[in-house]
C-alpha positions as a Python dict, from the first residue, in 0.01 Angstrom:
ca = {
    (1, 'X'): (0, 0, 0),
    (2, 'X'): (-11, 324, 205),
    (3, 'X'): (-255, 279, 492),
    (4, 'X'): (-120, 546, 729),
    (5, 'X'): (43, 819, 524),
    (6, 'X'): (324, 1053, 623),
    (7, 'X'): (63, 1328, 652),
    (8, 'X'): (-155, 1123, 886),
    (9, 'X'): (149, 1004, 1086),
    (10, 'X'): (266, 1364, 1122),
    (11, 'X'): (-76, 1478, 1237),
    (12, 'X'): (-80, 1203, 1498),
    (13, 'X'): (260, 1329, 1620),
    (14, 'X'): (209, 1706, 1645),
    (15, 'X'): (521, 1751, 1860),
    (16, 'X'): (752, 1590, 1604),
    (17, 'X'): (1062, 1807, 1589),
    (18, 'X'): (1360, 1593, 1481),
    (19, 'X'): (1305, 1416, 1150),
    (20, 'X'): (1572, 1198, 987),
    (21, 'X'): (1583, 1046, 638),
    (22, 'X'): (1821, 757, 569),
    (23, 'X'): (1871, 457, 348),
    (24, 'X'): (2111, 311, 98),
    (25, 'X'): (2310, 556, -115),
    (26, 'X'): (2131, 684, -426),
    (27, 'X'): (1773, 616, -316),
    (28, 'X'): (1670, 983, -285),
    (29, 'X'): (1725, 1063, 84),
    (30, 'X'): (1826, 1422, 11),
    (31, 'X'): (1522, 1483, -208),
    (32, 'X'): (1282, 1341, 53),
    (33, 'X'): (1447, 1541, 332),
    (34, 'X'): (1432, 1858, 118),
    (35, 'X'): (1066, 1805, 30),
    (36, 'X'): (974, 1734, 393),
    (37, 'X'): (1159, 2045, 516),
    (38, 'X'): (987, 2260, 252),
    (39, 'X'): (649, 2117, 354),
    (40, 'X'): (710, 2194, 723),
    (41, 'X'): (816, 2550, 636),
    (42, 'X'): (500, 2588, 426),
    (43, 'X'): (300, 2495, 739),
    (44, 'X'): (441, 2804, 908),
    (45, 'X'): (705, 2621, 1114),
    (46, 'X'): (1057, 2758, 1114),
    (47, 'X'): (1253, 2466, 970),
    (48, 'X'): (1620, 2377, 931),
    (49, 'X'): (1720, 2124, 665),
    (50, 'X'): (2065, 1996, 767),
    (51, 'X'): (2291, 1746, 595),
    (52, 'X'): (2520, 1522, 799),
    (53, 'X'): (2626, 1337, 485),
    (54, 'X'): (2996, 1394, 406),
    (55, 'X'): (2902, 1367, 37),
    (56, 'X'): (2670, 1667, 30),
    (57, 'X'): (2416, 1743, -239),
    (58, 'X'): (2184, 1993, -69),
    (59, 'X'): (2332, 2291, -252),
    (60, 'X'): (2281, 2116, -586),
    (61, 'X'): (1928, 2017, -490),
    (62, 'X'): (1827, 2366, -378),
    (63, 'X'): (2019, 2552, -648),
    (64, 'X'): (2199, 2774, -398),
    (65, 'X'): (2504, 2750, -178),
    (66, 'X'): (2420, 2634, 176),
    (67, 'X'): (2760, 2485, 252),
    (68, 'X'): (2918, 2562, 589),
    (69, 'X'): (2651, 2797, 725),
    (70, 'X'): (2276, 2816, 784),
    (71, 'X'): (2108, 3014, 506),
    (72, 'X'): (1749, 3091, 417),
    (73, 'X'): (1636, 2902, 109),
    (74, 'X'): (1509, 3108, -182),
    (75, 'X'): (1214, 3322, -90),
    (76, 'X'): (1046, 3065, 132),
    (77, 'X'): (974, 3213, 477),
    (78, 'X'): (1105, 2999, 760),
    (79, 'X'): (1298, 2758, 535),
    (80, 'X'): (1671, 2731, 615),
    (81, 'X'): (1934, 2482, 503),
    (82, 'X'): (2284, 2390, 612),
    (83, 'X'): (2544, 2150, 474),
    (84, 'X'): (2770, 2070, 767),
    (85, 'X'): (3135, 2111, 670),
    (86, 'X'): (3277, 1769, 760),
    (87, 'X'): (3642, 1870, 722),
    (88, 'X'): (3596, 2179, 939),
    (89, 'X'): (3399, 1978, 1198),
    (90, 'X'): (3678, 1720, 1224),
    (91, 'X'): (3945, 1990, 1242),
    (92, 'X'): (3766, 2171, 1527),
    (93, 'X'): (3702, 1845, 1707),
    (94, 'X'): (4072, 1757, 1688),
    (95, 'X'): (4163, 2096, 1833),
    (96, 'X'): (3918, 2051, 2119),
    (97, 'X'): (4059, 1706, 2195),
    (98, 'X'): (4413, 1844, 2178),
    (99, 'X'): (4325, 2113, 2434),
    (100, 'X'): (4157, 1863, 2666),
    (101, 'X'): (4453, 1625, 2654),
    (102, 'X'): (4703, 1907, 2711),
    (103, 'X'): (4499, 2030, 3002),
    (104, 'X'): (4467, 1678, 3148),
    (105, 'X'): (4842, 1605, 3117),
    (106, 'X'): (4919, 1935, 3290),
    (107, 'X'): (4665, 1867, 3566),
    (108, 'X'): (4805, 1516, 3621),
    (109, 'X'): (5165, 1647, 3617),
    (110, 'X'): (5257, 1415, 3328),
    (111, 'X'): (5555, 1574, 3146),
    (112, 'X'): (5502, 1458, 2788),
    (113, 'X'): (5384, 1595, 2455),
    (114, 'X'): (5014, 1556, 2373),
    (115, 'X'): (5054, 1488, 1998),
    (116, 'X'): (5084, 1110, 2030),
    (117, 'X'): (4773, 1097, 2251),
    (118, 'X'): (4582, 1319, 2007),
    (119, 'X'): (4674, 1096, 1712),
    (120, 'X'): (4560, 788, 1904),
    (121, 'X'): (4230, 953, 1998),
    (122, 'X'): (4153, 1077, 1646),
    (123, 'X'): (4268, 784, 1433),
    (124, 'X'): (3991, 543, 1533),
    (125, 'X'): (3741, 460, 1255),
    (126, 'X'): (3443, 622, 1428),
    (127, 'X'): (3610, 956, 1500),
    (128, 'X'): (3438, 1123, 1204),
    (129, 'X'): (3096, 1005, 1325),
    (130, 'X'): (3183, 1122, 1676),
    (131, 'X'): (3268, 1470, 1550),
    (132, 'X'): (2955, 1488, 1331),
    (133, 'X'): (2742, 1361, 1619),
    (134, 'X'): (2873, 1640, 1843),
    (135, 'X'): (2796, 1894, 1571),
    (136, 'X'): (2446, 1757, 1515),
    (137, 'X'): (2373, 1761, 1888),
    (138, 'X'): (2497, 2121, 1916),
    (139, 'X'): (2254, 2220, 1640),
    (140, 'X'): (1967, 2043, 1816),
    (141, 'X'): (2053, 2193, 2156),
    (142, 'X'): (2057, 2548, 2018),
    (143, 'X'): (1682, 2503, 1973),
    (144, 'X'): (1649, 2785, 1719),
    (145, 'X'): (1398, 2608, 1496),
    (146, 'X'): (1055, 2449, 1527),
    (147, 'X'): (1155, 2150, 1313),
    (148, 'X'): (1491, 1994, 1219),
    (149, 'X'): (1506, 1770, 912),
    (150, 'X'): (1832, 1576, 877),
    (151, 'X'): (1956, 1434, 550),
    (152, 'X'): (2181, 1159, 682),
    (153, 'X'): (2466, 963, 528),
    (154, 'X'): (2395, 616, 386),
    (155, 'X'): (2243, 393, 650),
    (156, 'X'): (2560, 230, 785),
    (157, 'X'): (2704, 574, 862),
    (158, 'X'): (2371, 696, 1002),
    (159, 'X'): (2363, 391, 1223),
    (160, 'X'): (2703, 477, 1366),
    (161, 'X'): (2614, 847, 1386),
    (162, 'X'): (2294, 801, 1585),
    (163, 'X'): (2439, 510, 1778),
    (164, 'X'): (2706, 740, 1918),
    (165, 'X'): (2472, 846, 2199),
    (166, 'X'): (2462, 485, 2321),
    (167, 'X'): (2839, 442, 2277),
    (168, 'X'): (2909, 772, 2454),
    (169, 'X'): (2673, 680, 2739),
    (170, 'X'): (2859, 356, 2807),
    (171, 'X'): (3199, 526, 2777),
    (172, 'X'): (3124, 822, 3000),
    (173, 'X'): (2972, 603, 3273),
    (174, 'X'): (3292, 396, 3278),
    (175, 'X'): (3504, 712, 3288),
    (176, 'X'): (3305, 862, 3575),
    (177, 'X'): (3334, 542, 3777),
    (178, 'X'): (3709, 521, 3710),
    (179, 'X'): (3753, 884, 3808),
    (180, 'X'): (3563, 828, 4134),
    (181, 'X'): (3793, 536, 4216),
    (182, 'X'): (4098, 752, 4138),
    (183, 'X'): (3964, 1033, 4358),
    (184, 'X'): (3901, 794, 4646),
    (185, 'X'): (4251, 648, 4617),
    (186, 'X'): (4409, 995, 4598),
    (187, 'X'): (4217, 1104, 4909),
    (188, 'X'): (4315, 789, 5100),
    (189, 'X'): (4684, 845, 5023),
    (190, 'X'): (4675, 1218, 5101),
    (191, 'X'): (4786, 1351, 5436),
    (192, 'X'): (4554, 1651, 5416),
    (193, 'X'): (4236, 1443, 5361),
    (194, 'X'): (4085, 1744, 5185),
    (195, 'X'): (3851, 1703, 4889),
    (196, 'X'): (4009, 1899, 4601),
    (197, 'X'): (3837, 2041, 4296),
    (198, 'X'): (3862, 1798, 4003),
    (199, 'X'): (3819, 1969, 3661),
    (200, 'X'): (3822, 1633, 3482),
    (201, 'X'): (3529, 1505, 3686),
    (202, 'X'): (3345, 1833, 3624),
    (203, 'X'): (3397, 1785, 3250),
    (204, 'X'): (3281, 1421, 3259),
    (205, 'X'): (2966, 1509, 3453),
    (206, 'X'): (2888, 1794, 3213),
    (207, 'X'): (2949, 1564, 2915),
    (208, 'X'): (2730, 1293, 3067),
    (209, 'X'): (2450, 1544, 3109),
    (210, 'X'): (2473, 1635, 2737),
    (211, 'X'): (2465, 1271, 2632),
    (212, 'X'): (2168, 1193, 2856),
    (213, 'X'): (1983, 1486, 2702),
    (214, 'X'): (2079, 1379, 2348),
    (215, 'X'): (1973, 1022, 2414),
    (216, 'X'): (1643, 1145, 2554),
    (217, 'X'): (1574, 1348, 2240),
    (218, 'X'): (1678, 1076, 1995),
    (219, 'X'): (1464, 809, 2161),
    (220, 'X'): (1154, 1020, 2222),
    (221, 'X'): (892, 885, 1980),
    (222, 'X'): (677, 1195, 2023),
    (223, 'X'): (956, 1426, 1900),
    (224, 'X'): (1183, 1210, 1682),
    (225, 'X'): (1124, 992, 1375),
    (226, 'X'): (1367, 819, 1139),
    (227, 'X'): (1227, 745, 792),
    (228, 'X'): (1391, 489, 565),
    (229, 'X'): (1387, 564, 193),
    (230, 'X'): (1404, 279, -59),
    (231, 'X'): (1367, 213, -428),
    (232, 'X'): (1159, -86, -539),
    (233, 'X'): (1477, -287, -590),
    (234, 'X'): (1644, -575, -410),
    (235, 'X'): (1951, -408, -256),
    (236, 'X'): (1788, -100, -96),
    (237, 'X'): (1510, -320, 42),
    (238, 'X'): (1766, -558, 195),
    (239, 'X'): (1955, -267, 350),
    (240, 'X'): (1660, -107, 526),
    (241, 'X'): (1520, -445, 632),
    (242, 'X'): (1845, -512, 817),
    (243, 'X'): (1883, -167, 969),
    (244, 'X'): (1523, -110, 1083),
    (245, 'X'): (1576, -388, 1337),
    (246, 'X'): (1895, -225, 1458),
    (247, 'X'): (1724, 113, 1504),
    (248, 'X'): (1448, -56, 1705),
    (249, 'X'): (1711, -224, 1924),
    (250, 'X'): (1874, 111, 2000),
    (251, 'X'): (1542, 276, 2081),
    (252, 'X'): (1549, 520, 1789),
    (253, 'X'): (1187, 564, 1675),
    (254, 'X'): (1129, 445, 1318),
    (255, 'X'): (868, 664, 1149),
    (256, 'X'): (823, 434, 852),
    (257, 'X'): (929, 367, 495),
    (258, 'X'): (911, 590, 188),
    (259, 'X'): (924, 418, -151),
    (260, 'X'): (1079, 635, -420),
    (261, 'X'): (1121, 620, -798),
    (262, 'X'): (811, 414, -883),
    (263, 'X'): (711, 412, -1249),
    (264, 'X'): (337, 463, -1289),
    (265, 'X'): (193, 155, -1471),
    (266, 'X'): (-73, 391, -1607),
    (267, 'X'): (180, 532, -1853),
    (268, 'X'): (208, 199, -2036),
    (269, 'X'): (69, 197, -2387),
    (270, 'X'): (113, -13, -2699),
    (271, 'X'): (417, 199, -2787),
    (272, 'X'): (593, 149, -2452),
    (273, 'X'): (941, 7, -2497),
    (274, 'X'): (1036, -338, -2375),
    (275, 'X'): (1292, -179, -2144),
    (276, 'X'): (1023, 22, -1963),
    (277, 'X'): (784, -273, -1954),
    (278, 'X'): (1051, -486, -1787),
    (279, 'X'): (1128, -214, -1532),
    (280, 'X'): (758, -176, -1445),
    (281, 'X'): (718, -553, -1405),
    (282, 'X'): (1026, -572, -1185),
    (283, 'X'): (906, -281, -969),
    (284, 'X'): (562, -434, -921),
    (285, 'X'): (721, -753, -789),
    (286, 'X'): (936, -559, -543),
    (287, 'X'): (642, -341, -438),
    (288, 'X'): (459, -659, -341),
    (289, 'X'): (763, -760, -139),
    (290, 'X'): (775, -417, 31),
    (291, 'X'): (405, -448, 114),
    (292, 'X'): (471, -783, 284),
    (293, 'X'): (786, -676, 469),
    (294, 'X'): (698, -327, 589),
    (295, 'X'): (354, -250, 738),
    (296, 'X'): (440, 117, 781),
    (297, 'X'): (490, 249, 426),
    (298, 'X'): (414, 623, 455),
    (299, 'X'): (438, 730, 91),
    (300, 'X'): (501, 603, -261),
    (301, 'X'): (675, 868, -472),
    (302, 'X'): (675, 833, -850),
    (303, 'X'): (969, 857, -1085),
    (304, 'X'): (922, 1206, -1228),
    (305, 'X'): (972, 1292, -1594),
    (306, 'X'): (1270, 1509, -1498),
    (307, 'X'): (1521, 1512, -1213),
    (308, 'X'): (1418, 1673, -886),
    (309, 'X'): (1613, 1997, -854),
    (310, 'X'): (1500, 2335, -732),
    (311, 'X'): (1201, 2446, -528),
    (312, 'X'): (942, 2391, -799),
    (313, 'X'): (1019, 2020, -823),
    (314, 'X'): (1053, 1991, -445),
    (315, 'X'): (700, 2132, -415),
    (316, 'X'): (577, 1851, -642),
    (317, 'X'): (755, 1587, -434),
    (318, 'X'): (620, 1737, -111),
    (319, 'X'): (264, 1719, -246),
    (320, 'X'): (305, 1345, -308),
    (321, 'X'): (500, 1282, 10),
    (322, 'X'): (232, 1440, 230),
    (323, 'X'): (-88, 1334, 58),
    (324, 'X'): (-361, 1137, 233),
    (325, 'X'): (-370, 758, 225),
    (326, 'X'): (-699, 772, 37),
    (327, 'X'): (-532, 949, -255),
    (328, 'X'): (-206, 750, -245),
}
């Protein structure tokens, strides 16, 4: 099933720097992201494992608190992790928007309170993704690490999160054009005919520059890859089948598919329970379906005899995740 493994794909993309893991909830995204980050750190590359999922589980996975700040993981050199505080991110984003609106109302000589405008700006359904996107981009722009591995929210949220660069691009272009028209009209109606400094335009141009840079990073196939994680089951397969097409449409490079939680048929014996036999049979049917649907399966990770928690188990997952195709 694995013809071009994650290891071989990674070797063919030596400049890969931004690695995302997504998929339906409960398929093992956090575990795969953790194992990949540990593997990169073991290669001598300073690596940040960051979670943009509002329902965090990195701290539980690693067995140490990494919530709200970047912290080194255990005794592994170059391995850092960070659970982004969603509530704090949204709070700070609201404050920033409040300041911008206050400043704009003052600049435009509009005598009204900003609270109603702030509520309107922050009540839209995608505000949380917008705030998390800004936070994620800030982390990427700091450029403190050799590799960034992101554990994303379930795919629908990840789709909105990464799609924000496209949404922002369209919005900011419209805003810049509108502002230019307003400037031209203001100049035409002015007696002084003097071009005045426009802080709002300065902000829009600066913001557009950030979005262009973010879009460039997120669509650069040499530096960015989004891996979809699935179980050999109907619903997770259907989810990633639908969303892989969307990611292609938005120019976000898809690195491939990782299949998780596969029961090894080699463990079957005459004493194997009917329950396990049925699960193995079901998985084999879905594995055949995965083989037909996705030509870029990078790894098949077994269902381990115990849950994956702590560095020792992550090491085991990493060994499977990054093994050669010939041994997969």
